[in-house]
Coordinates of C-alpha atoms and ligand atoms in Angstrom, one line a residue:
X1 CA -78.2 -63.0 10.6
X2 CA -76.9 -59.8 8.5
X3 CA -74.3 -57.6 9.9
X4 CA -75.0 -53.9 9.6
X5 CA -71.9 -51.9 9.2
X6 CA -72.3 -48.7 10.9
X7 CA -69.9 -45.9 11.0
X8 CA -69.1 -43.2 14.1
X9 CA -66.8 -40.9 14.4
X10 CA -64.7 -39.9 17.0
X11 CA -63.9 -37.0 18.2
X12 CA -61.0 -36.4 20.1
X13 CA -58.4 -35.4 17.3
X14 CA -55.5 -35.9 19.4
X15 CA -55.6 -39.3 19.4
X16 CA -52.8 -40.9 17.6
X17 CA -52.2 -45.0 16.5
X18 CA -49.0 -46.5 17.4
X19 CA -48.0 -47.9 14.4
X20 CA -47.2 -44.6 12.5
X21 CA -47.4 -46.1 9.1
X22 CA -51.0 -47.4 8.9
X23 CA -54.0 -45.3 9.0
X24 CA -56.0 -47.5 10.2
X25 CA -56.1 -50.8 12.7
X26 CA -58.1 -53.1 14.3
X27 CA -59.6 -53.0 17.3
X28 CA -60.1 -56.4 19.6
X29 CA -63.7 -57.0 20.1
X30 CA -63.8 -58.3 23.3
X31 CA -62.2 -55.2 24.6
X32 CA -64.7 -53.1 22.8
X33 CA -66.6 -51.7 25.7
X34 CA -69.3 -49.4 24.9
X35 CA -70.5 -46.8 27.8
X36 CA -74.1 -45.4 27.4
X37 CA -74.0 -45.6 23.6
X38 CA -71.4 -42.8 23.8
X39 CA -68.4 -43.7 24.8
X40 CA -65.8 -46.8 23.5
X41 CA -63.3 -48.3 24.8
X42 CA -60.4 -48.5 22.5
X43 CA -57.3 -50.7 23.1
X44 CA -54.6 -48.7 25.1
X45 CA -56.0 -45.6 24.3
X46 CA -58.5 -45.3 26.7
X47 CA -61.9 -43.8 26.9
X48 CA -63.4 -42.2 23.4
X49 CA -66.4 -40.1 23.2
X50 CA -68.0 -40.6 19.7
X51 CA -70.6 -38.5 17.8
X52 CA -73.0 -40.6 17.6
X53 CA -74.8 -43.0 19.6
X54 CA -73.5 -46.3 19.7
X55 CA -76.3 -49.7 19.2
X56 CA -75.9 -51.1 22.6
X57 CA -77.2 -54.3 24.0
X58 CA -75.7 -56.1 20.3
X59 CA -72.5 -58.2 19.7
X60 CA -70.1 -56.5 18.1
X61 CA -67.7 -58.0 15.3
X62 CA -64.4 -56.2 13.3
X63 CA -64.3 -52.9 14.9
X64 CA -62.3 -51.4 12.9
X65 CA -60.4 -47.5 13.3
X66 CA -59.7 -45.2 10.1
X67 CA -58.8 -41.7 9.7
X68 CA -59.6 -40.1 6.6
X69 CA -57.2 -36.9 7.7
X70 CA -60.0 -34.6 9.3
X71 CA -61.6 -37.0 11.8
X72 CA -61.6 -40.3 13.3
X73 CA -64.0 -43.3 12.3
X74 CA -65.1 -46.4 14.1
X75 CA -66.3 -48.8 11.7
X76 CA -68.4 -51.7 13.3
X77 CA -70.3 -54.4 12.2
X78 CA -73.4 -55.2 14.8
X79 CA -75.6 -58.2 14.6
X80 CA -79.2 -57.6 14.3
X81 CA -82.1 -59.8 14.9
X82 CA -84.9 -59.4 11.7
X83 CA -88.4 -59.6 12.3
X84 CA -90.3 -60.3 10.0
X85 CA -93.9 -60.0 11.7
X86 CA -94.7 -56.8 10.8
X87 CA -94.2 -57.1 6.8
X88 CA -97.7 -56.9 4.2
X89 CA -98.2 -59.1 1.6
X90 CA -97.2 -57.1 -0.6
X91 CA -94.4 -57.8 -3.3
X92 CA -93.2 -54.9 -4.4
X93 CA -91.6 -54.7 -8.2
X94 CA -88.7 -51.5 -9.1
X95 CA -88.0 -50.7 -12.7
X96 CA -85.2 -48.5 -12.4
X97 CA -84.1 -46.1 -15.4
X98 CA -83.1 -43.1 -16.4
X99 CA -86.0 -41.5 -17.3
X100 CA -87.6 -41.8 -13.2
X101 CA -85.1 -43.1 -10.8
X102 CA -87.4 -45.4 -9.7
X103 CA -90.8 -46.4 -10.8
X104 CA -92.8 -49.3 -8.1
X105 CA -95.5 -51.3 -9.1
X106 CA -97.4 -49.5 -6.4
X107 CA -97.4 -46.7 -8.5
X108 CA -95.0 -44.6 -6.2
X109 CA -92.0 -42.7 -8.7
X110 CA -89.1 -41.6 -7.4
X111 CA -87.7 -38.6 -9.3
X112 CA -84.2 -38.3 -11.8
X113 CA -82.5 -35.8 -9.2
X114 CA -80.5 -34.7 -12.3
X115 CA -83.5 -33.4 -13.9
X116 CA -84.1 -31.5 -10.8
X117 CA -84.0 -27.5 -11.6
X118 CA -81.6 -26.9 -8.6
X119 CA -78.9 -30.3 -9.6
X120 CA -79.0 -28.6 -13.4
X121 CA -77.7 -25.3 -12.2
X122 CA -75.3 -26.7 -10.5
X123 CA -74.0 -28.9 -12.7
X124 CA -73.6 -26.2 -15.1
X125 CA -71.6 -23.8 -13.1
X126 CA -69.5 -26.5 -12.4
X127 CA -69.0 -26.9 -15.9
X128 CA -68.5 -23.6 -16.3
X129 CA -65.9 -23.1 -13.7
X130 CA -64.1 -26.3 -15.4
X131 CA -64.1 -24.3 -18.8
X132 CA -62.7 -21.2 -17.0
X133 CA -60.0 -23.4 -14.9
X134 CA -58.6 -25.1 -18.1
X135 CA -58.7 -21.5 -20.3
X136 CA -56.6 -20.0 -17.3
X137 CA -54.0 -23.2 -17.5
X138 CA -53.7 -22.5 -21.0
X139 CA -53.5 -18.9 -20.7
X140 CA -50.7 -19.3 -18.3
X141 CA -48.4 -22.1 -19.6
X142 CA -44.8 -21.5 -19.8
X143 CA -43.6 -23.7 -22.4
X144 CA -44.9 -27.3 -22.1
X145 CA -45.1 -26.3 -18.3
X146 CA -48.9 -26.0 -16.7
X147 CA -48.7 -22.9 -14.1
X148 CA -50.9 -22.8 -11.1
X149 CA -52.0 -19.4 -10.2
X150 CA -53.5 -18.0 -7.1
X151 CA -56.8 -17.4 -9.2
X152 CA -56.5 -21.3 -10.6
X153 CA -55.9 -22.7 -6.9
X154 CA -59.1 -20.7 -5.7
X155 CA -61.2 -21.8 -9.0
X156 CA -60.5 -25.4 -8.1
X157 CA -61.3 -25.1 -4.7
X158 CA -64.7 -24.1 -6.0
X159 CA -64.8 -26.6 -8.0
X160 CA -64.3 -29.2 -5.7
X161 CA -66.8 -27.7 -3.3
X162 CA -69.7 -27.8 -6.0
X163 CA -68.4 -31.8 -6.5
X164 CA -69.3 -32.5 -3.4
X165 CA -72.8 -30.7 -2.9
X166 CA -73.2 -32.2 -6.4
X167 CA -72.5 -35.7 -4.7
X168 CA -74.2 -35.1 -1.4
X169 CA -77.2 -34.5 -3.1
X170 CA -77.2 -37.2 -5.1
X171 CA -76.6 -39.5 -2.1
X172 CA -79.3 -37.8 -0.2
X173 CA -81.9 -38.5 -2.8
X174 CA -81.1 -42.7 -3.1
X175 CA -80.8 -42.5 0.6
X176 CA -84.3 -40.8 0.8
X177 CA -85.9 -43.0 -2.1
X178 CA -85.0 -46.6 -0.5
X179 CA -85.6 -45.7 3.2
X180 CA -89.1 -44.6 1.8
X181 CA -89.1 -48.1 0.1
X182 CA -88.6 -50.1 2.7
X183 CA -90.4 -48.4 5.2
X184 CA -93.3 -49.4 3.3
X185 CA -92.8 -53.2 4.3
X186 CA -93.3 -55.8 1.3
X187 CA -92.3 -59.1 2.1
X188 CA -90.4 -59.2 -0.8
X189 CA -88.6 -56.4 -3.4
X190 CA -88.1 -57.6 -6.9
X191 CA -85.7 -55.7 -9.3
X192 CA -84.3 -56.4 -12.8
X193 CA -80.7 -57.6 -13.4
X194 CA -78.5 -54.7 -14.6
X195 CA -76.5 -54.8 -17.9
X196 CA -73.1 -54.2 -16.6
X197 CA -70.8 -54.2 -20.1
X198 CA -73.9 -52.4 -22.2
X199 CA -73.4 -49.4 -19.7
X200 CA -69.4 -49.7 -19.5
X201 CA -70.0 -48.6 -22.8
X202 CA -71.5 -45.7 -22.0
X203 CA -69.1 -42.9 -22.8
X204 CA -71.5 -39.9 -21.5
X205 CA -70.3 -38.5 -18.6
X206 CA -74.2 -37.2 -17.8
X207 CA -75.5 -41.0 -18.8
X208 CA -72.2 -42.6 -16.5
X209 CA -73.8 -40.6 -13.4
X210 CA -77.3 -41.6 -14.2
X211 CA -76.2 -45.6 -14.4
X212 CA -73.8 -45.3 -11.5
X213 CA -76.8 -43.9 -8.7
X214 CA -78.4 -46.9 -10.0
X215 CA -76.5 -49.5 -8.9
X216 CA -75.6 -47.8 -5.8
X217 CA -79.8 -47.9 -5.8
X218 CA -79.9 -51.4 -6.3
X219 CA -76.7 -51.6 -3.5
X220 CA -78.7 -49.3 -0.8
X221 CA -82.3 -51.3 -1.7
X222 CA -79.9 -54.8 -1.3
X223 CA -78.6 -53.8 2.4
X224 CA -81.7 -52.5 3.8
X225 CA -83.8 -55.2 2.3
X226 CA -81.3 -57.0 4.8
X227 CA -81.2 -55.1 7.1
X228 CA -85.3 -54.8 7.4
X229 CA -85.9 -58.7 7.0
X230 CA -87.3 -58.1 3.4
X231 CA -86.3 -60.8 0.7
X232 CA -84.7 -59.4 -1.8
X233 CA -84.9 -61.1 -5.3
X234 CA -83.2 -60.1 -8.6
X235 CA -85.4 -61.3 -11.7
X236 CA -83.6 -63.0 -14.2
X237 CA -81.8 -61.3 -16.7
X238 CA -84.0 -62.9 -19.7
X239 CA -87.5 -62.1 -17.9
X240 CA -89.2 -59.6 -20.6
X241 CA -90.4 -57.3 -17.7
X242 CA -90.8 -54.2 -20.7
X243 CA -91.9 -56.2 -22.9
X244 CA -94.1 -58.5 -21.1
X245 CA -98.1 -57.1 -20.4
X246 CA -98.7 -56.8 -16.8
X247 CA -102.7 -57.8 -17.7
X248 CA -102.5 -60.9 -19.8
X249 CA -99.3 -61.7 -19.9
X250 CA -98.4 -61.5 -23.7
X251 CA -95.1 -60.5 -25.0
X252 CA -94.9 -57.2 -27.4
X253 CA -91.2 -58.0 -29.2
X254 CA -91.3 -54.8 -31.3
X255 CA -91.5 -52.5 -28.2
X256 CA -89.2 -49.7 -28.9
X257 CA -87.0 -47.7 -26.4
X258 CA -88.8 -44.5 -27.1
X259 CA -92.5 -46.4 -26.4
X260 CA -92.8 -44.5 -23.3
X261 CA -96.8 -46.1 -23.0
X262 CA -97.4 -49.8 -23.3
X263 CA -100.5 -50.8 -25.3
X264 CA -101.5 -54.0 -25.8
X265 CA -103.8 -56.2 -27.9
X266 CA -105.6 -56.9 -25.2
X267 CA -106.4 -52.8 -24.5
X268 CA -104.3 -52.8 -21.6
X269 CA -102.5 -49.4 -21.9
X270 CA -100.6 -48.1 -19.3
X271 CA -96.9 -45.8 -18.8
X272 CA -94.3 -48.5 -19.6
X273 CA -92.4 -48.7 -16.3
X274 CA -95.2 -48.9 -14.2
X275 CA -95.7 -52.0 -16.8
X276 CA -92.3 -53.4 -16.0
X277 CA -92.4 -52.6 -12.4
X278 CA -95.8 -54.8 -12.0
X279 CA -93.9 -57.8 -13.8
X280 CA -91.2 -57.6 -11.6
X281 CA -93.8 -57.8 -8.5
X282 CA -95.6 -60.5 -10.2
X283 CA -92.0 -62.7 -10.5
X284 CA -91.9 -66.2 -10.1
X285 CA -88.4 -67.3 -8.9
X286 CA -89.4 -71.0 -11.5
X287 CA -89.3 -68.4 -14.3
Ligands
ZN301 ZN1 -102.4 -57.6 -22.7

């Protein structure tokens, strides 16, 4: 059975953790007493409301208490039974890129948020608010010595606000894409092995986004395939799933990276990842 981790916060500020050096401690789990879904019992502390409701009715295991200097967290892990009844028969392929997030074999495409109008904008005040921040220190050194001015502290603080609507809606978008994956119920998701050292290489900071949002894809598809009782299989990392075609099954080895249709002898023609995406679906685990 998986464990879920789920994360609520508390939110009574004023409570404090005995051991002054840690930020965090355990919590024993067979004094972890939930009432209504909305309050916990935490060791010698007492009563907690939390923010959020609480599973209830499910075994808990490593309750765990962080503070992350704002508010308290109650990390939990809760066993879940799976069902898998309600699944289709469908096995569902993901070729993920940079081009699309996500392209499925069912034909469903998941957008690049980056290339989103809104994301763009954003990330180019940001960079212009970096270019001002970095003139000002320069403007303003004494000596070898970097000076932070009032005007430099309140740049930053922009800064780091745009950072983290920049994030948020990044994490909002692969949240939104693999819930709407899984909530279409395959029996099975099949996606392709990533290249981890080909993108360490990558030393584009635009390109280093892109590839990290896809392995914390792959990471969010992994967990709620888990979670939801869907199999969850990675195709091996020599399967030609570009290269192959999804209609008779013969390879195309000069298939270029800017070949953005497949066409094959055969006179199957269709947009390349959709192409990959159905020879992920199609996967045999004897490959
Ligand atoms: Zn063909």
């Amino acid at each position: 059975m998986p464990v879920m981790r789920i994360k609520s916060f508390l939110n009574k500020p004023t409570f404090k953790s005995k051991r002054k050096s840690k930020k965090s401690f355990y919590n024993d789990n067979v004094s972890l007493k939930v009432k209504d879904g909305k309050q916990v019992l935490i060791e010698k502390v007492g009563w907690i409301s939390t923010n959020e409701q609480i599973p209830i009715g499910v075994k808990y295991t490593n309750p765990r208490i962080t503070h992350d200097n704002k508010y308290w967290y109650l990390s939990v892990g809760i066993e879940q039974e799976t069902s898998q009844e309600e699944m289709t028969d469908v096995s569902l392929g993901i070729d993920i890129g940079v081009k699309a997030l996500a392209v499925c074999s069912n034909g469903t495409v998941y957008k690049n948020i980056n290339k989103n109008n809104a994301v763009k904008k954003t990330v180019k005040r940001f960079s212009r608010l970096q270019r001002q921040v970095s003139r000002k220190y320069e403007m303003n050194k004494e000596g070898n010595r970097f000076v932070k001015t009032s005007n430099v502290i309140k740049i930053e603080k922009k800064i780091q606000l745009l950072h983290r609507r920049l994030s948020n809606i990044r994490k909002n978008h692969l949240h939104q894409s693999t819930n709407d994956i899984v909530k279409t119920k395959p029996y099975r998701i099949v996606m392709e092995t990533l290249n981890i050292k080909g993108m360490m290489k990558n030393r584009h900071l635009s390109k280093a986004i892109a590839k990290q949002c896809l392995y914390e894809f792959k990471r969010q598809i992994q967990y709620k395939c888990e979670k939801y009782g869907i199999e969850f299989v990675e195709a091996d990392k020599w399967y030609p799933s570009s290269k192959m075609c999804s209609s008779c099954g013969s390879i195309k080895k000069d298939l270029k990276l800017s070949d953005r249709i497949y066409e094959c002898v055969c006179g199957h023609k269709m947009d390349r990842d959709l192409n990959a995406s159905i020879n992920l679906a199609h996967y045999q685990l004897a490959n």
